[in-house]
C-alpha atoms as one frame of an Amber mdcrd trajectory, in Angstrom:
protein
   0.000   0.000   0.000   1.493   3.356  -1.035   1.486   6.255   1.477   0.484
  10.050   0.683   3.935  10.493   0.762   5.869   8.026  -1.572   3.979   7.164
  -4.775   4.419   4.976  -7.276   7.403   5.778  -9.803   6.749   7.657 -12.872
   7.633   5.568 -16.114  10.655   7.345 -17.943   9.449   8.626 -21.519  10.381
   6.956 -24.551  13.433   9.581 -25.130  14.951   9.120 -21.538  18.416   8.032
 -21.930  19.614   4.823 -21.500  21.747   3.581 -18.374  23.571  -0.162 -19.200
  24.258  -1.880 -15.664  27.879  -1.331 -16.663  27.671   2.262 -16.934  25.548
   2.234 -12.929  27.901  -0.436 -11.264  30.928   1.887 -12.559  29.169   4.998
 -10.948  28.161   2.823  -7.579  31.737   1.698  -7.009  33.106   5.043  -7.207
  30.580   7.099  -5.317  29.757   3.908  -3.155  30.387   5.681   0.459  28.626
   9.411  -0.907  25.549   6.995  -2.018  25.543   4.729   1.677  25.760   8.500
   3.312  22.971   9.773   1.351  21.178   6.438   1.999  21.715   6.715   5.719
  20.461  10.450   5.986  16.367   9.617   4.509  16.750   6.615   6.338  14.199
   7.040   9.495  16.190   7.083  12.840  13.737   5.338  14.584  15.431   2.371
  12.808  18.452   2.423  15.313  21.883   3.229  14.198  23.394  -0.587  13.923
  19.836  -1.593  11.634  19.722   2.128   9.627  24.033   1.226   8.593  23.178
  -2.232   7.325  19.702  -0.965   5.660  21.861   2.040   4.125  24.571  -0.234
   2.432  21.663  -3.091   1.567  19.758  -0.199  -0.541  22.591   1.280  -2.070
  24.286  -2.328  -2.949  20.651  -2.796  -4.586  20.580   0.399  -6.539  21.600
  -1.433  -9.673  19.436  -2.086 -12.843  17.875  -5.188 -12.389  19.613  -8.394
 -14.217  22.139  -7.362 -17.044  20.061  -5.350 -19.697  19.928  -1.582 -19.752
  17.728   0.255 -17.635  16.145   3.868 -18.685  17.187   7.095 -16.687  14.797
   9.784 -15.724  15.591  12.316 -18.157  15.515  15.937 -15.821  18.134  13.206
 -14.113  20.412  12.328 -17.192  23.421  14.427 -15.945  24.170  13.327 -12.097
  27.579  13.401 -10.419  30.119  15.290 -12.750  27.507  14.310 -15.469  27.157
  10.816 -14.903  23.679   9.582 -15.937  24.737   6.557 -14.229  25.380   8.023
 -10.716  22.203  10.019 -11.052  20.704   6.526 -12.127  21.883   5.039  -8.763
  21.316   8.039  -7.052  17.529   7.704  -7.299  17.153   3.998  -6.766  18.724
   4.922  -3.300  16.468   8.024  -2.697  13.196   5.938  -3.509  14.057   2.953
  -1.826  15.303   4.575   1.744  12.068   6.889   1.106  10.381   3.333   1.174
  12.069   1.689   3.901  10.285   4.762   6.492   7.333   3.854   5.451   4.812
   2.189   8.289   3.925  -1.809   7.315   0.341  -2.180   6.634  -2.025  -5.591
   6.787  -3.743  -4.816   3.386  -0.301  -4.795   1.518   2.319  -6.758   1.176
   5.706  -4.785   2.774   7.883  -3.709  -0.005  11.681  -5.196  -0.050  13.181
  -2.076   1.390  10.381  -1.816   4.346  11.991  -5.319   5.678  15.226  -5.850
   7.707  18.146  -6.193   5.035  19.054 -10.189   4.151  22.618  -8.767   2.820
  25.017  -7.145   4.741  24.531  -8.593   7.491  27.106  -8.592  10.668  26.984
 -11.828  13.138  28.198 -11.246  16.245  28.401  -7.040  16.525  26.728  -3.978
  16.365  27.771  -1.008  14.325  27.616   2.528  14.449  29.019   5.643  13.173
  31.300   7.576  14.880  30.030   9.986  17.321  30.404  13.985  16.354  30.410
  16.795  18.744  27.245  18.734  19.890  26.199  20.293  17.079  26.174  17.332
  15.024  24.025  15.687  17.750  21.746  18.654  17.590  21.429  18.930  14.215
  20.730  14.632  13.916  18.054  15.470  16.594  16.524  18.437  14.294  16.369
  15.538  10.942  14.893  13.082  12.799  11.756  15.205  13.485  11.466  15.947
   9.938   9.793  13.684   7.737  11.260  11.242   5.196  10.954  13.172   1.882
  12.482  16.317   4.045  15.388  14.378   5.046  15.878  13.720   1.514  15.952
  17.438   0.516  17.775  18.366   3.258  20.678  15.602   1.967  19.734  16.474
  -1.863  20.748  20.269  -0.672  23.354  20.043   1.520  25.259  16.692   0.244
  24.696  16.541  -3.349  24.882  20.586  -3.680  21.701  20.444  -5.822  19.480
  23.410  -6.704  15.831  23.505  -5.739  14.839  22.539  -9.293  16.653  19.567
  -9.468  15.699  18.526  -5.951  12.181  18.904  -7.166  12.559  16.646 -10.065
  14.461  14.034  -8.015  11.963  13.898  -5.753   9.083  13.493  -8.469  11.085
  10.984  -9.739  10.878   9.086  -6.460   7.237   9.064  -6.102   7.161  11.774
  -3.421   3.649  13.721  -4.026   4.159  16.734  -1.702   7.316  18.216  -2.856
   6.188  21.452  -2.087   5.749  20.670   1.380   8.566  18.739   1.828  10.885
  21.733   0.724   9.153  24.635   3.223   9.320  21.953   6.151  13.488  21.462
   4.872  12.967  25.182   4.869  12.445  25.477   8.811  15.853  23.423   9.086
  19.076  24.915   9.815  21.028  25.304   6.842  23.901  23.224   8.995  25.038
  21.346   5.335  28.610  21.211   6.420  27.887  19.351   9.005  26.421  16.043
   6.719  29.991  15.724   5.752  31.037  14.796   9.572  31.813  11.035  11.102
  28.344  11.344  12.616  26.562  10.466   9.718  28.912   8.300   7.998  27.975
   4.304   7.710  31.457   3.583   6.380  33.182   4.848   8.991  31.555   2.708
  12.032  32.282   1.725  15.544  31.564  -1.878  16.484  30.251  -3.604  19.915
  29.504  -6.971  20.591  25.727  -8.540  21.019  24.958 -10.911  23.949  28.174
 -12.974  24.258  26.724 -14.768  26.975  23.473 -15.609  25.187  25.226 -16.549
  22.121  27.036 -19.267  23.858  24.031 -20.497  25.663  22.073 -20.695  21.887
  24.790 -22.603  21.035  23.906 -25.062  23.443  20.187 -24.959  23.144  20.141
 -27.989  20.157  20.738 -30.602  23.014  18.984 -28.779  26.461  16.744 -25.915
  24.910  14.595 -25.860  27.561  17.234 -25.986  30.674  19.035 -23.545  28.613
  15.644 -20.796  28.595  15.561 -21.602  32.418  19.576 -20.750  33.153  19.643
 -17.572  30.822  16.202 -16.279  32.508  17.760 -17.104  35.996  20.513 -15.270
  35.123  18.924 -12.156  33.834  16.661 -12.437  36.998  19.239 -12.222  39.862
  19.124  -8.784  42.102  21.502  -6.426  41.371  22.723  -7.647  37.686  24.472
  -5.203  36.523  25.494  -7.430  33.644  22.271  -7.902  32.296  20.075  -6.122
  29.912  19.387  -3.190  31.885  17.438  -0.184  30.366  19.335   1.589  27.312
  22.584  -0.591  28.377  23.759  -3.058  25.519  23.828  -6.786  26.722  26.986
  -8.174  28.651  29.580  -8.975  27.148  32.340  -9.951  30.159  31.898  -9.934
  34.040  34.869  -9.801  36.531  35.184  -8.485  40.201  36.655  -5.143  39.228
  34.050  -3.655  36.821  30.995  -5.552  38.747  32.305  -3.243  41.476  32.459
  -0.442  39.200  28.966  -1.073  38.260  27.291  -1.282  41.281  25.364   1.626
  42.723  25.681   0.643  46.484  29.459   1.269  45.779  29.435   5.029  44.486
  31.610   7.166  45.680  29.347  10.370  47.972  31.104  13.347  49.584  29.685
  14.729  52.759  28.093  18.441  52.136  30.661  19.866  53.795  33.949  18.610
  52.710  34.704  21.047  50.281  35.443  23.534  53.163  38.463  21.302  54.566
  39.509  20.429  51.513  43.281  21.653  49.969  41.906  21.905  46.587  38.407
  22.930  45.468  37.863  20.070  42.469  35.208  17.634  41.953  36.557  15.489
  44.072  34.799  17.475  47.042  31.229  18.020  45.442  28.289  16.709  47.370
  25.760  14.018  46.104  22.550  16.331  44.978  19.212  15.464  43.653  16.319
  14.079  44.458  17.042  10.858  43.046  20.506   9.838  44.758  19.035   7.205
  46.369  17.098   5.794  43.149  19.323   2.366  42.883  17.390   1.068  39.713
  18.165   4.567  37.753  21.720   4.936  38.921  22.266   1.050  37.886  21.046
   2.027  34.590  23.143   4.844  34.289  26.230   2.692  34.866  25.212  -0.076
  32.507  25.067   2.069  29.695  28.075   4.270  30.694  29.673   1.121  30.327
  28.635  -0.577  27.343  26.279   2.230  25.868  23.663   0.454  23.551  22.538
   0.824  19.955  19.918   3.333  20.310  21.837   5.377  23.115  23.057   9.189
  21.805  26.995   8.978  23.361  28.996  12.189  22.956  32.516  13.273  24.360
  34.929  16.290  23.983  37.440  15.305  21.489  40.155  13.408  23.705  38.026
  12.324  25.822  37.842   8.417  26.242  34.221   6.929  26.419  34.897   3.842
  28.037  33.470   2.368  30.988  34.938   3.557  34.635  38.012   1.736  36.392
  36.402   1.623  39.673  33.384   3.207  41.485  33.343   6.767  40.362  31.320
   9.506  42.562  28.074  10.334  42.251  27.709  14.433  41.560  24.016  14.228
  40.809  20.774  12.467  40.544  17.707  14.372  39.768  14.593  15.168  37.971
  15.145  17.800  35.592  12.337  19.071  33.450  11.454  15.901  31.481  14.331
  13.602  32.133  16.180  11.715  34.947  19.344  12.987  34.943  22.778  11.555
  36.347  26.079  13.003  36.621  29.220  11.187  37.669  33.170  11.642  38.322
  36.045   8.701  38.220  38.747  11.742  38.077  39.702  12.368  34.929  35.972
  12.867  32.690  32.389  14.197  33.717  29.812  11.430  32.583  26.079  12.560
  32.027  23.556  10.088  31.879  20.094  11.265  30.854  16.585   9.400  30.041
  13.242  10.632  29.440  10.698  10.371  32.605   8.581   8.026  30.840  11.104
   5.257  29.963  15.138   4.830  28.898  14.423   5.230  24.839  15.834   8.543
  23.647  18.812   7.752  26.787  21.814  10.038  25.877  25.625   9.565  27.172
  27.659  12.729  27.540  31.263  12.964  28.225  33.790  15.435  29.147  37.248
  15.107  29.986  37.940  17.478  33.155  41.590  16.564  34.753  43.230  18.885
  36.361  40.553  20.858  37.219  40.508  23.330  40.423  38.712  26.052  41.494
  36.888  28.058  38.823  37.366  25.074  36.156  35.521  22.930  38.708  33.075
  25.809  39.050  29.869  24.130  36.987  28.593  21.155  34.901  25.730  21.225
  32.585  22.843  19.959  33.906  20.284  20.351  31.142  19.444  21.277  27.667
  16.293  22.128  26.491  14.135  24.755  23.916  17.781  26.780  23.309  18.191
  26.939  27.450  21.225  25.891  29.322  20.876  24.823  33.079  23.960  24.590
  35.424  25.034  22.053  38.689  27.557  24.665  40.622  29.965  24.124  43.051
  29.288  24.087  46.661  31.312  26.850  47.329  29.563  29.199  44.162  27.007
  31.619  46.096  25.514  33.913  43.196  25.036  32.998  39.304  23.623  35.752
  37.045  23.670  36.224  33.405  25.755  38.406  31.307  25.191  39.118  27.571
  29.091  39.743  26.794  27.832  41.910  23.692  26.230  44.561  26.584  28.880
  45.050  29.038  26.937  48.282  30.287  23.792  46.133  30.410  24.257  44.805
  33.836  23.820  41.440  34.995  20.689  39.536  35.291  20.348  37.251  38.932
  19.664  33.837  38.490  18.245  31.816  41.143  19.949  28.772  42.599  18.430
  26.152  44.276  20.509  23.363  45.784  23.257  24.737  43.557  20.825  24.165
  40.532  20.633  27.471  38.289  17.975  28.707  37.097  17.637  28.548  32.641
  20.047  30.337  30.663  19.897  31.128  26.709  22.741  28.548  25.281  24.833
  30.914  22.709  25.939  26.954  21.704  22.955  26.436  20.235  21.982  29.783
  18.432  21.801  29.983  14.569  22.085  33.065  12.251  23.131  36.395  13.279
  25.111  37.061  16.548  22.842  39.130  18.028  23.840  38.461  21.812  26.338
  35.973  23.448  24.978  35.391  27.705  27.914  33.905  29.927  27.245  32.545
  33.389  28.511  34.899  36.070  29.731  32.866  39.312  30.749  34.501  42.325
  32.336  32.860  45.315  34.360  33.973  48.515  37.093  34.869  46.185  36.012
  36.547  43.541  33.393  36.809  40.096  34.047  34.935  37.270  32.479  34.360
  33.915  31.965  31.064  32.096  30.627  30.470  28.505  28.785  27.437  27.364
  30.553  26.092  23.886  28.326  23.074  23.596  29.951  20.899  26.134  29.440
  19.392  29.970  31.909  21.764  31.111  31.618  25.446  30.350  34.847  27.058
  29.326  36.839  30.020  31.502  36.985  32.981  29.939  40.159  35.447  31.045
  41.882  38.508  29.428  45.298  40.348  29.225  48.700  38.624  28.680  49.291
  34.897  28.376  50.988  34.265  31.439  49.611  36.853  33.373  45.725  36.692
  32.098  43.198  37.905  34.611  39.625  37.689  35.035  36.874  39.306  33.248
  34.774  40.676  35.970  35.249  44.059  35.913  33.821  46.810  33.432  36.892
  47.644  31.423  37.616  44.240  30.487  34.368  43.358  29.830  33.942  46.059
  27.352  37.109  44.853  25.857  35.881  41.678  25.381  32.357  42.805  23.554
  33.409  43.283  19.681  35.031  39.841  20.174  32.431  37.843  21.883  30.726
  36.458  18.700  34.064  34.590  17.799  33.809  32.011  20.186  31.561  30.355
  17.909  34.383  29.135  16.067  35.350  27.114  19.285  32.022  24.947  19.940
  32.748  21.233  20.432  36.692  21.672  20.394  36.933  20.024  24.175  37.551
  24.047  25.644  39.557  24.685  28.747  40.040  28.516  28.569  39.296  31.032
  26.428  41.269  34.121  26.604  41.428  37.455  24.654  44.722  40.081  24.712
  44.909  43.713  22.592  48.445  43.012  21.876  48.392  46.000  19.649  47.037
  48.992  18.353  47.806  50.576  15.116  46.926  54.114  13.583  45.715  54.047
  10.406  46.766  55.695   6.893  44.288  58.696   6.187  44.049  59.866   9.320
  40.941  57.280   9.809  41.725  57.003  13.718  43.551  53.521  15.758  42.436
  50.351  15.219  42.644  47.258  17.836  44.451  43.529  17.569  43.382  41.469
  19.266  44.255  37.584  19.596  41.752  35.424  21.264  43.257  31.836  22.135
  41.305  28.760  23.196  42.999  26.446  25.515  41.984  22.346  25.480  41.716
  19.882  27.870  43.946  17.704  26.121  46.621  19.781  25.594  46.368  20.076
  22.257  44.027  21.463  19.179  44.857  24.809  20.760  42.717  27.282  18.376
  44.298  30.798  18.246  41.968  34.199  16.580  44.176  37.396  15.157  41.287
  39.725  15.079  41.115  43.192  13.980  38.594  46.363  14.954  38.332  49.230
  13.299  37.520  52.776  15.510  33.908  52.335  15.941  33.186  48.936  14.512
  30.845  46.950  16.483  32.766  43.605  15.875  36.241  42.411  15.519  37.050
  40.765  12.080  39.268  38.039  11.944  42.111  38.467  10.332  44.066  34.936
  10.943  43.543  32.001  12.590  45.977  28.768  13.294  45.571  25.712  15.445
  47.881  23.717  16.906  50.110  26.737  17.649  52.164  27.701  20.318  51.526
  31.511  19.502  49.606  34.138  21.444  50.183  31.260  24.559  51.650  31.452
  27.441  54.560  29.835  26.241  55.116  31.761  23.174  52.946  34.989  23.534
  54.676  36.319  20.415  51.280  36.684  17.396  51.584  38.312  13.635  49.129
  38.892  11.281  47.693  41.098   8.698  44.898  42.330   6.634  43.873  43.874
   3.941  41.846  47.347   4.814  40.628  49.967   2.312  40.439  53.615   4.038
  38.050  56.028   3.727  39.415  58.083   0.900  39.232  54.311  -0.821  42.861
  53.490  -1.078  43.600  49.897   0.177  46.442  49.144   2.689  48.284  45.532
   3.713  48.016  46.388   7.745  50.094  44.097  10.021  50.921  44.254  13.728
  53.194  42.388  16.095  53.289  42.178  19.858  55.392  44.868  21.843  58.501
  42.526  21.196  58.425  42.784  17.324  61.676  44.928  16.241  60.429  44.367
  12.886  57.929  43.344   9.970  58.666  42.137   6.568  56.051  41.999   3.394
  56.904  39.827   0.629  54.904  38.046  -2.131  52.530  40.481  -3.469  52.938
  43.245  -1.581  56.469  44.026  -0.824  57.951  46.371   1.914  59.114  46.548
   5.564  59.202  48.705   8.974  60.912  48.666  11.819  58.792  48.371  15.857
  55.948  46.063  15.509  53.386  48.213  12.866  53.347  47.989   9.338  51.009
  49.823   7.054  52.094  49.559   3.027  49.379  50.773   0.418  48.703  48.116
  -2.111  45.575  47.222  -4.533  42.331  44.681  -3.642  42.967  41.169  -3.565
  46.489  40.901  -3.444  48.226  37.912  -0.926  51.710  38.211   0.634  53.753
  36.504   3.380  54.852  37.993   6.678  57.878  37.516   8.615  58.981  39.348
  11.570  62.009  39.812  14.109  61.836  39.975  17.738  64.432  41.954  19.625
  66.294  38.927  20.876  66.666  37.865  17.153  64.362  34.992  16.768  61.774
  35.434  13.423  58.333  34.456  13.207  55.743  33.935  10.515  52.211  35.412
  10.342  49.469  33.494  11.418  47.525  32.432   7.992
């Protein structure tokens, strides 16, 4: 039975062109992991990740023509892939047949091939998945699997294939989608994220495998000589109190059991601070946070939440911080948290060196998500707050014991004043995520902390941890909290959307120069933001530049991996090309206070001595920098 949505396929006209199987299995082969990805994106996620992968390579594998004699192409889709009639052949065969595959089984029909579990590939013995991505590929998975199927497809048409409205239309058609139209204003409402389609998270070629039920497997392989004792054993097995080695909520099955991680795994061993230790305590970490929550003594809910932190199943969402390992804990970590929160049962945990956030709706464990962060080494401010929540673009915070006020900042409006928020057994109240705005940057809010020793401010980058935000010097950084350095910090608060999802420590900003500019057109600011990790590397540094009375800092140059604008080499270069006023162009460059001197080369040529160089020059042109620092040593311009 067709649906309203998918229809039955057009015939090709008489002049169509011809595809020969040939021609097709050439164009599969080649574009055989673009044509799995595209497969994967229509596919419904309510599928689960391990069945969507194999249903994704079983359609695309049986995109051909059918036996060896030609097959005829649509003809609006005669020119595909570099003008391949043959890819845009396959192409469609793998748009109509995941299209299929979402749609519901009916009793008056018979269920097409594509709506049944795939006989070939299949994978004894494992499950697979993709690769996880950071938050904003989670976010934007979440936002495609509340579209429909033929809006997934126009969404992956767009963004993956690169392909104009037109020819998504006419793909579509092709397909036997009937409400094109509405598929493409519902697409519409989507964020136009299409970068993001080219990540691990949405690549079944790329996959992560975990083992099924070992345990049951070897009991099946018994069952031809005692099937009956064998049903009796396994459901005595799955039965006994406090299994953590069963199938327990969104956990995968067992795969192993031993002394060591059964302890790790059971709740009655979690590690809970007293309320008050953090006031003895030498260092303020996470070591000394109490227990909190209304649920901390829920044993069946933190059970689950160790299962699946330790062998997360198919249909769990797992994130971490890049670096951050996502395996199960050595020993009993400590419980931070255990709670009702909005609609979900949330649970936070610590084994000393990563965060782990367990989370499940109210009304059961499907939809459970498993966050990580990696957090060693953290004291004080770094230890200052975890995210508790996410929900409708809002943020909500766990603080420290020792954190007495939180308020909101919006780092554009220094001279706006903070806004208090309320805390309730450390528990903030919401905050609007900048992680999770789209479009303009209208407005970037920061969590203000204040304790016995001081305000700081935090900003949420899409991770567990919020990162520190500091400004001045590398090396002698300070904090943001009062009103000069927040108003230094305004024109460059929208560029810490480059540094979502990176695994952020620190984030700080430092004028390290300002120049005056040809025409008498006033002094403009440099300014090099640098994000710190918690791995100790993919360091991202900023060169940004402000013009007198800009509103925003433009960045000039950016590098990662780099030692520059750090506190072990706060030594930064970089130019840009500026046209003045009276419309003459300029290649501007600027050096720390160390520079002795700048060098052009390349297509603009010249030099000056101190750390300022301003050469007139024409649109467009590139060049190289080098500079000289007064005890001798050169450096290059950040690119």
């Amino acid at each position: 039975m067709q649906s309203q949505d998918v229809a039955k396929r057009p015939a090709a006209s008489p002049t169509a062109p011809v595809v020969d199987v040939e021609q097709a299995e050439a164009a599969l082969v080649e574009h055989y992991p673009r044509l799995v990805r595209l497969a994967y994106l229509v596919l419904p996620p309510s599928l689960g990740r391990n069945r969507r992968v194999l249903t994704a390579h079983a359609l695309t594998q049986r995109a051909l023509p059918r036996g060896r004699a030609s097959a005829s192409a649509i003809p609006a889709q005669s020119t595909g892939r570099d003008g391949d009639p043959g890819y845009a052949f396959v192409r469609l065969q793998v748009v109509r047949t995941a299209l299929e595959a979402g749609l519901p089984l009916s009793f008056r029909a018979w269920p097409k091939r594509s709506q049944l579990p795939p006989l070939l590939p299949q994978v004894w013995g494992l499950r697979l998945f993709p690769r996880s991505g950071g938050a904003d590929e989670l976010a934007l998975d979440q936002r495609l699997s509340a579209l429909s199927g033929p809006a997934r497809a126009v969404y992956a048409l767009r963004g993956l294939e690169k392909l104009p409205d037109g020819d998504v239309r006419r793909v579509l058609a092709a397909a036997g989608v009937d409400e094109v139209d509405a598929a493409l204003r519902e697409t519409d409402e989507a964020p136009t994220q299409f970068e993001l389609l080219n990540s691990p998270e949405f690549d079944p070629c790329s996959l992560h495998a975990r083992p099924t039920d070992l345990m049951r497997r070897r009991q099946h392989g018994k069952a031809a000589l005692a099937a009956a004792a064998a049903v009796a054993v396994c459901g005595a097995l799955l039965a006994l109190p406090g299994g953590g080695w069963g199938p327990d909520g969104a956990a995968a099955p067992a795969y192993a059991a031993n002394p060591a991680a059964e302890a790790a795994l059971n709740p009655g061993k979690l590690t809970r601070v007293v309320p008050t230790a953090w006031k003895s305590a030498t260092r303020k970490d996470f070591s000394v946070w109490p227990a909190r929550g209304d649920l901390t003594e829920n044993t069946a809910l933190l059970r689950r939440a160790l299962a699946v932190w330790a062998r997360p199943g198919a249909s769990v969402q797992v994130s971490a911080t890049p670096g951050t390992p996502s395996g199960g804990p050595a020993g009993p970590p400590q419980l931070l948290y255990a709670g009702t929160v909005d609609n979900a049962r949330v649970v936070i945990l610590y084994d000393g060196l990563r965060i782990a956030r367990y989370a499940e709706p109210k009304d059961g464990t499907k939809g459970a998500a498993l966050d990580f962060a990696r957090v060693d080494g953290a004291t004080g401010t770094e230890a200052n707050a975890v995210v508790l929540d996410r929900a409708d673009g809002n943020v909500r915070y766990l603080t420290a014991p020792w954190v007495r006020k939180a308020a909101e900042r919006d780092l554009l409006k220094p001279s706006a004043g903070a806004l208090p928020m309320t805390l309730t057994d450390g528990i903030t109240s919401p905050l609007a995520s900048p992680a999770q705005q789209t479009g303009a940057c209208t407005s970037w809010n920061v969590l203000q902390l204040t304790d016995d020793t001081g305000t700081r401010l935090m900003s949420d980058l899409g991770e567990l941890v919020p990162a520190h935000l500091t400004a001045g010097r590398p090396g002698s950084a300070h904090e943001v909290s009062g009103a000069e350095t927040q108003r230094a910090w305004a024109p460059f608060a929208c560029s810490l959307g480059a540094m979502r999802s990176l695994g952020v420590r620190s984030v700080n900003a430092w004028q390290y120069a300002a120049q005056p500019l040809p025409d008498a057109s006033g002094a403009a600011e440099w300014v090099c933001t640098r994000a710190e990790t918690w791995r100790g590397g993919g360091e991202r540094v900023l060169a940004q530049f402000r013009t007198p009375g800009g509103t925003y800092g433009a960045v000039a140059a950016k590098a990662q991996d780099v030692a520059a604008c750090g506190a072990r080499d706060p030594q930064v270069l970089a130019g840009v090309l500026w046209k003045s006023a009276a419309g003459s162009w300029y290649l501007l460059a600027a050096g720390g206070k160390d520079t002795k001197s700048i060098r052009a080369t390349g297509g603009v040529n010249g030099s000056a001595q101190g750390g300022l160089l301003a050469v007139k020059t024409k649109q467009g042109v590139q060049a190289e920098l080098n500079g000289t620092l007064d005890d001798g040593r050169t450096i290059t311009g950040l690119r």
